[in-house]
mmCIF file of C-alpha atoms and ligand atoms in Angstrom:
data_model
loop_
_atom_site.group_PDB
_atom_site.id
_atom_site.type_symbol
_atom_site.label_atom_id
_atom_site.label_comp_id
_atom_site.label_asym_id
_atom_site.label_seq_id
_atom_site.Cartn_x
_atom_site.Cartn_y
_atom_site.Cartn_z
ATOM 1 C CA UNK A 739 136.732 110.443 148.355
ATOM 2 C CA UNK A 740 132.994 111.041 147.752
ATOM 3 C CA UNK A 741 131.989 114.605 147.439
ATOM 4 C CA UNK A 742 128.627 116.229 146.745
ATOM 5 C CA UNK A 743 128.767 119.785 145.440
ATOM 6 C CA UNK A 744 125.970 119.855 142.890
ATOM 7 C CA UNK A 745 123.469 121.698 145.126
ATOM 8 C CA UNK A 746 125.936 124.416 146.221
ATOM 9 C CA UNK A 747 125.327 128.003 145.162
ATOM 10 C CA UNK A 748 128.749 127.943 143.368
ATOM 11 C CA UNK A 749 127.774 125.176 141.102
ATOM 12 C CA UNK A 750 124.274 126.492 140.437
ATOM 13 C CA UNK A 751 125.630 130.007 139.599
ATOM 14 C CA UNK A 752 128.277 128.306 137.428
ATOM 15 C CA UNK A 753 125.474 126.405 135.461
ATOM 16 C CA UNK A 754 123.642 129.712 134.872
ATOM 17 C CA UNK A 755 126.842 131.392 133.642
ATOM 18 C CA UNK A 756 127.753 128.561 131.328
ATOM 19 C CA UNK A 757 124.163 128.425 129.917
ATOM 20 C CA UNK A 758 124.417 132.256 129.131
ATOM 21 C CA UNK A 759 121.597 133.173 131.251
ATOM 22 C CA UNK A 760 123.250 136.550 131.956
ATOM 23 C CA UNK A 761 123.842 137.243 128.247
ATOM 24 C CA UNK A 762 121.515 139.143 126.008
ATOM 25 C CA UNK A 763 122.332 137.218 122.677
ATOM 26 C CA UNK A 764 121.773 133.635 121.683
ATOM 27 C CA UNK A 765 118.598 131.517 121.800
ATOM 28 C CA UNK A 766 116.447 131.335 124.820
ATOM 29 C CA UNK A 767 115.449 127.810 123.932
ATOM 30 C CA UNK A 768 119.028 126.701 123.451
ATOM 31 C CA UNK A 769 119.894 128.173 126.852
ATOM 32 C CA UNK A 770 117.172 126.393 128.594
ATOM 33 C CA UNK A 771 117.926 123.058 126.969
ATOM 34 C CA UNK A 772 121.643 123.215 127.507
ATOM 35 C CA UNK A 773 121.207 124.343 131.169
ATOM 36 C CA UNK A 774 118.913 121.224 131.753
ATOM 37 C CA UNK A 775 121.310 118.792 130.000
ATOM 38 C CA UNK A 776 124.440 120.218 131.742
ATOM 39 C CA UNK A 777 122.736 120.185 135.109
ATOM 40 C CA UNK A 778 121.635 116.498 134.440
ATOM 41 C CA UNK A 779 125.324 115.628 133.555
ATOM 42 C CA UNK A 780 126.893 117.625 136.462
ATOM 43 C CA UNK A 781 124.609 115.855 138.847
ATOM 44 C CA UNK A 782 125.433 112.411 137.326
ATOM 45 C CA UNK A 783 129.098 113.068 137.843
ATOM 46 C CA UNK A 784 128.436 114.044 141.365
ATOM 47 C CA UNK A 785 126.112 111.150 142.203
ATOM 48 C CA UNK A 786 128.354 108.486 140.522
ATOM 49 C CA UNK A 787 131.532 110.016 141.667
ATOM 50 C CA UNK A 788 132.812 110.018 138.052
ATOM 51 C CA UNK A 789 136.598 110.201 137.929
ATOM 52 C CA UNK A 790 138.608 112.374 135.515
ATOM 53 C CA UNK A 791 139.727 109.189 133.784
ATOM 54 C CA UNK A 792 136.186 107.982 133.205
ATOM 55 C CA UNK A 793 135.136 111.650 131.953
ATOM 56 C CA UNK A 794 138.053 111.787 129.511
ATOM 57 C CA UNK A 795 137.533 108.316 128.242
ATOM 58 C CA UNK A 796 133.892 109.354 127.426
ATOM 59 C CA UNK A 797 135.208 112.404 125.576
ATOM 60 C CA UNK A 798 137.396 110.099 123.535
ATOM 61 C CA UNK A 799 134.426 107.925 122.655
ATOM 62 C CA UNK A 800 132.559 111.047 121.437
ATOM 63 C CA UNK A 801 135.305 112.061 119.352
ATOM 64 C CA UNK A 802 135.514 108.693 117.661
ATOM 65 C CA UNK A 803 131.753 108.653 117.158
ATOM 66 C CA UNK A 804 132.112 112.000 115.430
ATOM 67 C CA UNK A 805 135.065 111.105 113.341
ATOM 68 C CA UNK A 806 133.258 107.967 112.122
ATOM 69 C CA UNK A 807 129.897 109.903 111.624
ATOM 70 C CA UNK A 808 128.442 107.361 114.093
ATOM 71 C CA UNK A 809 126.299 109.464 116.119
ATOM 72 C CA UNK A 810 123.480 108.450 113.554
ATOM 73 C CA UNK A 811 124.178 104.804 114.374
ATOM 74 C CA UNK A 812 124.312 105.135 118.132
ATOM 75 C CA UNK A 813 121.238 107.175 118.270
ATOM 76 C CA UNK A 814 118.838 104.258 117.277
ATOM 77 C CA UNK A 815 120.926 101.878 119.472
ATOM 78 C CA UNK A 816 120.264 104.209 122.482
ATOM 79 C CA UNK A 817 116.617 104.333 121.626
ATOM 80 C CA UNK A 818 116.435 107.988 120.700
ATOM 81 C CA UNK A 819 114.891 107.343 117.264
ATOM 82 C CA UNK A 820 112.199 104.963 118.567
ATOM 83 C CA UNK A 821 111.460 107.499 121.393
ATOM 84 C CA UNK A 822 110.826 110.288 118.841
ATOM 85 C CA UNK A 823 108.593 107.639 117.013
ATOM 86 C CA UNK A 824 106.627 107.107 120.275
ATOM 87 C CA UNK A 825 106.125 110.840 120.654
ATOM 88 C CA UNK A 826 104.822 111.261 117.091
ATOM 89 C CA UNK A 827 102.514 108.297 117.593
ATOM 90 C CA UNK A 828 101.227 109.928 120.729
ATOM 91 C CA UNK A 829 100.631 113.219 118.990
ATOM 92 C CA UNK A 830 98.813 111.282 116.019
ATOM 93 C CA UNK A 831 96.604 109.568 118.506
ATOM 94 C CA UNK A 832 95.774 112.774 120.225
ATOM 95 C CA UNK A 833 94.969 114.357 116.977
ATOM 96 C CA UNK A 834 92.867 111.319 115.761
ATOM 97 C CA UNK A 835 95.255 110.720 112.750
ATOM 98 C CA UNK A 836 94.789 107.022 113.182
ATOM 99 C CA UNK A 837 94.243 104.047 110.827
ATOM 100 C CA UNK A 838 97.407 104.310 108.762
ATOM 101 C CA UNK A 839 100.303 101.742 108.570
ATOM 102 C CA UNK A 840 102.585 102.241 111.551
ATOM 103 C CA UNK A 841 105.619 104.407 111.409
ATOM 104 C CA UNK A 842 109.104 103.199 112.372
ATOM 105 C CA UNK A 843 112.586 104.805 112.459
ATOM 106 C CA UNK A 844 114.354 106.126 109.256
ATOM 107 C CA UNK A 845 117.908 104.945 110.320
ATOM 108 C CA UNK A 846 121.078 106.651 109.214
ATOM 109 C CA UNK A 847 121.549 105.081 105.735
ATOM 110 C CA UNK A 848 119.066 106.964 103.481
ATOM 111 C CA UNK A 849 120.429 108.700 100.490
ATOM 112 C CA UNK A 850 118.504 111.306 98.491
ATOM 113 C CA UNK A 851 118.014 111.211 94.757
ATOM 114 C CA UNK A 852 117.594 107.576 93.909
ATOM 115 C CA UNK A 853 116.337 106.791 90.364
ATOM 116 C CA UNK A 854 112.587 107.091 89.761
ATOM 117 C CA UNK A 855 110.637 104.313 88.147
ATOM 118 C CA UNK A 856 106.798 104.121 87.094
ATOM 119 C CA UNK A 857 105.023 101.425 88.798
ATOM 120 C CA UNK A 858 107.737 98.802 88.371
ATOM 121 C CA UNK A 859 111.362 98.422 87.836
ATOM 122 C CA UNK A 860 114.514 96.666 89.223
ATOM 123 C CA UNK A 861 116.427 97.827 92.229
ATOM 124 C CA UNK A 862 119.602 95.491 92.104
ATOM 125 C CA UNK A 863 122.423 95.825 89.624
ATOM 126 C CA UNK A 864 122.717 92.090 89.175
ATOM 127 C CA UNK A 865 126.258 91.786 90.829
ATOM 128 C CA UNK A 866 125.182 90.285 94.149
ATOM 129 C CA UNK A 867 125.098 86.641 92.997
ATOM 130 C CA UNK A 868 124.541 85.585 96.694
ATOM 131 C CA UNK A 869 121.332 87.529 96.803
ATOM 132 C CA UNK A 870 118.083 85.570 96.357
ATOM 133 C CA UNK A 871 115.684 87.175 93.944
ATOM 134 C CA UNK A 872 112.950 89.158 95.730
ATOM 135 C CA UNK A 873 109.590 90.372 94.045
ATOM 136 C CA UNK A 874 108.576 93.223 96.380
ATOM 137 C CA UNK A 875 105.099 94.674 95.744
ATOM 138 C CA UNK A 876 102.031 96.077 97.296
ATOM 139 C CA UNK A 877 99.150 98.607 97.009
ATOM 140 C CA UNK A 878 99.078 102.082 98.688
ATOM 141 C CA UNK A 879 95.520 102.935 99.849
ATOM 142 C CA UNK A 880 94.025 105.609 102.085
ATOM 143 C CA UNK A 881 92.135 104.840 105.346
ATOM 144 C CA UNK A 882 88.781 104.351 103.438
ATOM 145 C CA UNK A 883 90.464 101.705 101.305
ATOM 146 C CA UNK A 884 90.796 103.727 98.055
ATOM 147 C CA UNK A 885 93.992 103.131 95.996
ATOM 148 C CA UNK A 886 96.333 105.990 95.974
ATOM 149 C CA UNK A 887 97.624 106.387 92.298
ATOM 150 C CA UNK A 888 100.812 108.442 91.840
ATOM 151 C CA UNK A 889 102.161 108.008 95.347
ATOM 152 C CA UNK A 890 105.776 108.276 95.775
ATOM 153 C CA UNK A 891 107.212 105.012 97.336
ATOM 154 C CA UNK A 892 110.956 105.371 98.155
ATOM 155 C CA UNK A 893 112.592 102.056 99.040
ATOM 156 C CA UNK A 894 116.075 101.377 100.273
ATOM 157 C CA UNK A 895 117.712 98.092 101.678
ATOM 158 C CA UNK A 896 121.057 96.294 102.100
ATOM 159 C CA UNK A 897 122.599 93.663 100.050
ATOM 160 C CA UNK A 898 123.369 90.081 100.936
ATOM 161 C CA UNK A 899 126.246 91.238 103.230
ATOM 162 C CA UNK A 900 124.153 93.675 105.008
ATOM 163 C CA UNK A 901 125.811 96.744 103.190
ATOM 164 C CA UNK A 902 124.098 99.777 101.804
ATOM 165 C CA UNK A 903 125.181 101.499 98.533
ATOM 166 C CA UNK A 904 126.865 104.910 99.073
ATOM 167 C CA UNK A 905 128.200 103.844 102.465
ATOM 168 C CA UNK A 906 129.612 100.612 101.090
ATOM 169 C CA UNK A 907 132.036 101.652 98.366
ATOM 170 C CA UNK A 908 132.008 98.249 96.623
ATOM 171 C CA UNK A 909 128.396 98.768 95.484
ATOM 172 C CA UNK A 910 127.359 100.702 92.341
ATOM 173 C CA UNK A 911 125.591 104.121 92.716
ATOM 174 C CA UNK A 912 122.038 103.855 94.098
ATOM 175 C CA UNK A 913 122.125 100.054 94.091
ATOM 176 C CA UNK A 914 119.132 98.806 96.079
ATOM 177 C CA UNK A 915 117.608 102.220 96.105
ATOM 178 C CA UNK A 916 114.643 103.373 94.052
ATOM 179 C CA UNK A 917 111.689 105.801 93.919
ATOM 180 C CA UNK A 918 108.628 104.081 92.665
ATOM 181 C CA UNK A 919 105.441 106.038 91.596
ATOM 182 C CA UNK A 920 102.409 103.888 92.106
ATOM 183 C CA UNK A 921 100.308 102.998 89.069
ATOM 184 C CA UNK A 922 96.611 103.834 88.445
ATOM 185 C CA UNK A 923 95.563 101.201 90.880
ATOM 186 C CA UNK A 924 97.954 102.445 93.606
ATOM 187 C CA UNK A 925 100.275 99.561 93.031
ATOM 188 C CA UNK A 926 104.178 99.189 93.066
ATOM 189 C CA UNK A 927 106.270 96.160 92.091
ATOM 190 C CA UNK A 928 109.995 95.835 92.011
ATOM 191 C CA UNK A 929 112.483 93.121 91.398
ATOM 192 C CA UNK A 930 115.393 93.230 93.987
ATOM 193 C CA UNK A 931 117.332 90.805 96.213
ATOM 194 C CA UNK A 932 116.459 89.675 99.678
ATOM 195 C CA UNK A 933 118.543 91.744 102.019
ATOM 196 C CA UNK A 934 120.599 90.511 104.971
ATOM 197 C CA UNK A 935 120.626 91.820 108.408
ATOM 198 C CA UNK A 936 122.924 94.674 109.363
ATOM 199 C CA UNK A 937 125.525 94.348 112.160
ATOM 200 C CA UNK A 938 127.293 97.268 113.748
ATOM 201 C CA UNK A 939 131.091 97.160 112.818
ATOM 202 C CA UNK A 940 132.680 95.163 115.656
ATOM 203 C CA UNK A 941 135.542 97.613 116.184
ATOM 204 C CA UNK A 942 133.331 100.727 116.040
ATOM 205 C CA UNK A 943 132.846 103.236 118.938
ATOM 206 C CA UNK A 944 129.103 102.448 118.550
ATOM 207 C CA UNK A 945 129.699 98.770 119.269
ATOM 208 C CA UNK A 946 132.124 99.813 122.059
ATOM 209 C CA UNK A 947 129.281 101.586 123.895
ATOM 210 C CA UNK A 948 126.911 98.634 123.258
ATOM 211 C CA UNK A 949 129.498 96.194 124.586
ATOM 212 C CA UNK A 950 129.514 98.234 127.898
ATOM 213 C CA UNK A 951 125.813 97.745 128.155
ATOM 214 C CA UNK A 952 126.098 93.928 127.287
ATOM 215 C CA UNK A 953 124.177 94.409 124.066
ATOM 216 C CA UNK A 954 124.612 93.138 120.507
ATOM 217 C CA UNK A 955 124.619 95.654 117.391
ATOM 218 C CA UNK A 956 122.600 93.446 115.070
ATOM 219 C CA UNK A 957 119.371 94.379 113.080
ATOM 220 C CA UNK A 958 117.116 91.812 111.373
ATOM 221 C CA UNK A 959 116.802 91.813 107.619
ATOM 222 C CA UNK A 960 114.696 94.799 106.711
ATOM 223 C CA UNK A 961 113.527 97.131 104.005
ATOM 224 C CA UNK A 962 113.086 100.979 104.389
ATOM 225 C CA UNK A 963 110.294 103.103 103.087
ATOM 226 C CA UNK A 964 109.215 106.678 102.681
ATOM 227 C CA UNK A 965 105.664 106.948 101.290
ATOM 228 C CA UNK A 966 104.045 110.200 100.399
ATOM 229 C CA UNK A 967 101.176 111.499 98.429
ATOM 230 C CA UNK A 968 99.349 114.948 98.252
ATOM 231 C CA UNK A 969 96.666 115.162 100.822
ATOM 232 C CA UNK A 970 98.076 112.220 102.931
ATOM 233 C CA UNK A 971 100.481 112.152 105.843
ATOM 234 C CA UNK A 972 104.056 111.335 105.050
ATOM 235 C CA UNK A 973 104.958 107.846 106.234
ATOM 236 C CA UNK A 974 108.535 106.703 107.287
ATOM 237 C CA UNK A 975 108.556 103.046 108.037
ATOM 238 C CA UNK A 976 110.317 99.684 107.477
ATOM 239 C CA UNK A 977 109.385 96.062 107.098
ATOM 240 C CA UNK A 978 111.228 93.338 108.924
ATOM 241 C CA UNK A 979 111.434 90.009 107.219
ATOM 242 C CA UNK A 980 109.828 87.268 109.293
ATOM 243 C CA UNK A 981 112.072 84.346 110.581
ATOM 244 C CA UNK A 982 115.312 86.357 111.141
ATOM 245 C CA UNK A 983 116.892 85.471 114.533
ATOM 246 C CA UNK A 984 116.818 89.226 115.287
ATOM 247 C CA UNK A 985 113.250 90.024 114.122
ATOM 248 C CA UNK A 986 112.157 90.677 117.682
ATOM 249 C CA UNK A 987 115.640 91.534 118.866
ATOM 250 C CA UNK A 988 116.644 94.518 117.001
ATOM 251 C CA UNK A 989 119.441 96.736 118.488
ATOM 252 C CA UNK A 990 117.748 99.733 116.790
ATOM 253 C CA UNK A 991 114.174 99.015 118.259
ATOM 254 C CA UNK A 992 112.435 99.383 114.919
ATOM 255 C CA UNK A 993 110.449 96.111 114.768
ATOM 256 C CA UNK A 994 106.666 96.470 115.147
ATOM 257 C CA UNK A 995 104.372 93.425 115.018
ATOM 258 C CA UNK A 996 102.358 94.885 112.075
ATOM 259 C CA UNK A 997 105.525 95.434 110.066
ATOM 260 C CA UNK A 998 106.736 91.759 110.225
ATOM 261 C CA UNK A 999 106.339 90.352 106.693
ATOM 262 C CA UNK A 1000 107.038 86.865 105.453
ATOM 263 C CA UNK A 1001 109.092 86.196 102.201
ATOM 264 C CA UNK A 1002 107.313 83.511 100.468
ATOM 265 C CA UNK A 1003 109.459 81.264 98.143
ATOM 266 C CA UNK A 1004 107.828 80.642 94.827
ATOM 267 C CA UNK A 1005 109.187 78.133 92.182
ATOM 268 C CA UNK A 1006 106.118 77.817 89.998
ATOM 269 C CA UNK A 1007 107.279 78.126 86.364
ATOM 270 C CA UNK A 1008 104.068 80.154 85.361
ATOM 271 C CA UNK A 1009 104.516 82.729 88.188
ATOM 272 C CA UNK A 1010 108.329 83.014 87.358
ATOM 273 C CA UNK A 1011 107.474 83.769 83.645
ATOM 274 C CA UNK A 1012 104.557 86.157 84.541
ATOM 275 C CA UNK A 1013 107.110 88.425 86.407
ATOM 276 C CA UNK A 1014 109.827 88.003 83.696
ATOM 277 C CA UNK A 1015 112.166 86.457 86.263
ATOM 278 C CA UNK A 1016 114.853 83.878 85.507
ATOM 279 C CA UNK A 1017 114.306 81.423 88.301
ATOM 280 C CA UNK A 1018 112.685 80.698 91.732
ATOM 281 C CA UNK A 1019 112.144 83.899 93.806
ATOM 282 C CA UNK A 1020 110.678 85.135 97.174
ATOM 283 C CA UNK A 1021 107.739 87.394 97.179
ATOM 284 C CA UNK A 1022 107.289 90.105 99.706
ATOM 285 C CA UNK A 1023 103.984 91.830 99.800
ATOM 286 C CA UNK A 1024 103.717 95.056 101.731
ATOM 287 C CA UNK A 1025 100.429 97.024 101.409
ATOM 288 C CA UNK A 1026 100.475 100.558 102.790
ATOM 289 C CA UNK A 1027 97.555 102.615 104.351
ATOM 290 C CA UNK A 1028 98.134 106.401 104.414
ATOM 291 C CA UNK A 1029 96.244 108.674 106.767
ATOM 292 C CA UNK A 1030 94.735 111.771 105.250
ATOM 293 C CA UNK A 1031 95.869 115.290 106.226
ATOM 294 C CA UNK A 1032 95.381 118.799 105.018
ATOM 295 C CA UNK A 1033 98.554 120.010 107.011
ATOM 296 C CA UNK A 1034 101.366 120.614 104.465
ATOM 297 C CA UNK A 1035 103.906 120.018 107.299
ATOM 298 C CA UNK A 1036 102.706 116.516 107.858
ATOM 299 C CA UNK A 1037 102.624 115.720 103.996
ATOM 300 C CA UNK A 1038 106.461 115.942 103.940
ATOM 301 C CA UNK A 1039 109.199 113.988 105.754
ATOM 302 C CA UNK A 1040 110.710 115.924 108.535
ATOM 303 C CA UNK A 1041 113.778 118.020 107.923
ATOM 304 C CA UNK A 1042 117.051 116.194 108.847
ATOM 305 C CA UNK A 1043 120.476 116.446 107.316
ATOM 306 C CA UNK A 1044 120.559 113.543 104.946
ATOM 307 C CA UNK A 1045 123.315 112.191 102.570
ATOM 308 C CA UNK A 1046 123.443 114.129 99.231
ATOM 309 C CA UNK A 1047 120.969 116.828 100.560
ATOM 310 C CA UNK A 1048 123.717 118.468 102.483
ATOM 311 C CA UNK A 1049 127.442 117.897 101.640
ATOM 312 C CA UNK A 1050 129.074 116.268 104.502
ATOM 313 C CA UNK A 1051 132.081 118.402 105.417
ATOM 314 C CA UNK A 1052 134.662 115.876 106.679
ATOM 315 C CA UNK A 1053 137.364 118.670 107.056
ATOM 316 C CA UNK A 1054 138.708 119.304 110.492
ATOM 317 C CA UNK A 1055 136.884 122.096 112.134
ATOM 318 C CA UNK A 1056 139.490 122.477 114.824
ATOM 319 C CA UNK A 1057 141.982 124.722 112.785
ATOM 320 C CA UNK A 1058 140.955 127.919 114.679
ATOM 321 C CA UNK A 1059 140.286 131.433 113.379
ATOM 322 C CA UNK A 1060 142.176 134.606 113.938
ATOM 323 C CA UNK A 1061 140.637 136.810 116.667
ATOM 324 C CA UNK A 1062 138.821 139.853 115.563
HETATM 325 C C1 MBD B 578 120.621 100.159 109.546
HETATM 326 O O1 MBD B 578 120.351 99.586 108.236
HETATM 327 C C2 MBD B 578 119.501 100.679 110.056
HETATM 328 O O2 MBD B 578 118.391 100.802 109.368
HETATM 329 C C3 MBD B 578 119.630 101.333 111.332
HETATM 330 C C4 MBD B 578 118.336 101.981 111.964
HETATM 331 C C5 MBD B 578 120.716 101.271 112.032
HETATM 332 C C6 MBD B 578 121.722 100.749 111.452
HETATM 333 C C7 MBD B 578 121.811 100.206 110.250
HETATM 334 FE FE1 FE B 579 118.641 99.836 107.497
#
């Protein structure tokens, strides 16, 4: 049974009613966008002859995604995060805001409120004995090459098992998360551990969707950054450590050629002593170039619900309310 009803007046009138086109209240923008999305989905159902079984199994996957707060994980997997980056890149190019370090996606695992250190500090709590010591450092400059002193460099990354503190309850609070203020020469330098790549939980609804596409859910070892300074464009980016099997095969599409950085093994006793470390370490150097801007909106990261900025209400929203 293959039927095609999308183009009938009944269905078209039905879509107008669903989208509230005949109602005074609500948001015109929401009505337009919902009308477009619902039209596209209805047409997909019609064109692919989607069965009730298929439709309801999709609803079930959506419920599981929501219950596990996994939309923020599937989102980069389906390329939405990178597509938004491509649009911001295009807007920057058009406005001639060029020459800075490239952006790449934030991902779902940032937590606000990490401890702040001046110039240098330590990010790991010392408990991850499988983690190889990392000396992560660099300089923040503007597009003319001038150092940016007092820039705010927020860094977060996974431990040796690919887990992030806050989301991984076995880690201490704010482990591997710091806010570093650059010194008078625009420099930052922190001791941490080399992160491992991240893999989507194999039994998760996110991986279930990826499996249907024949795709893996792996990310290469990477380190997240927010960098900001007055008069400069806020930068959300990441570095991907070179040599990881997934460096150029990231399920979240975050890798950019300019952001692939080697970790250089150093075992020279003088270098170890100079950094006050206790043994061989790997040095990762990431210098950052910020584009200038006077626009206040561009100096701040875009608004987005983030952990600890908004209390996540996990309670059921399905209880219902008495009619008025
Ligand atoms: C991560 O660590 C990450 O950065 C992204 C984008 C998705 C899943 C895990
Ligand atoms: Fe990450």
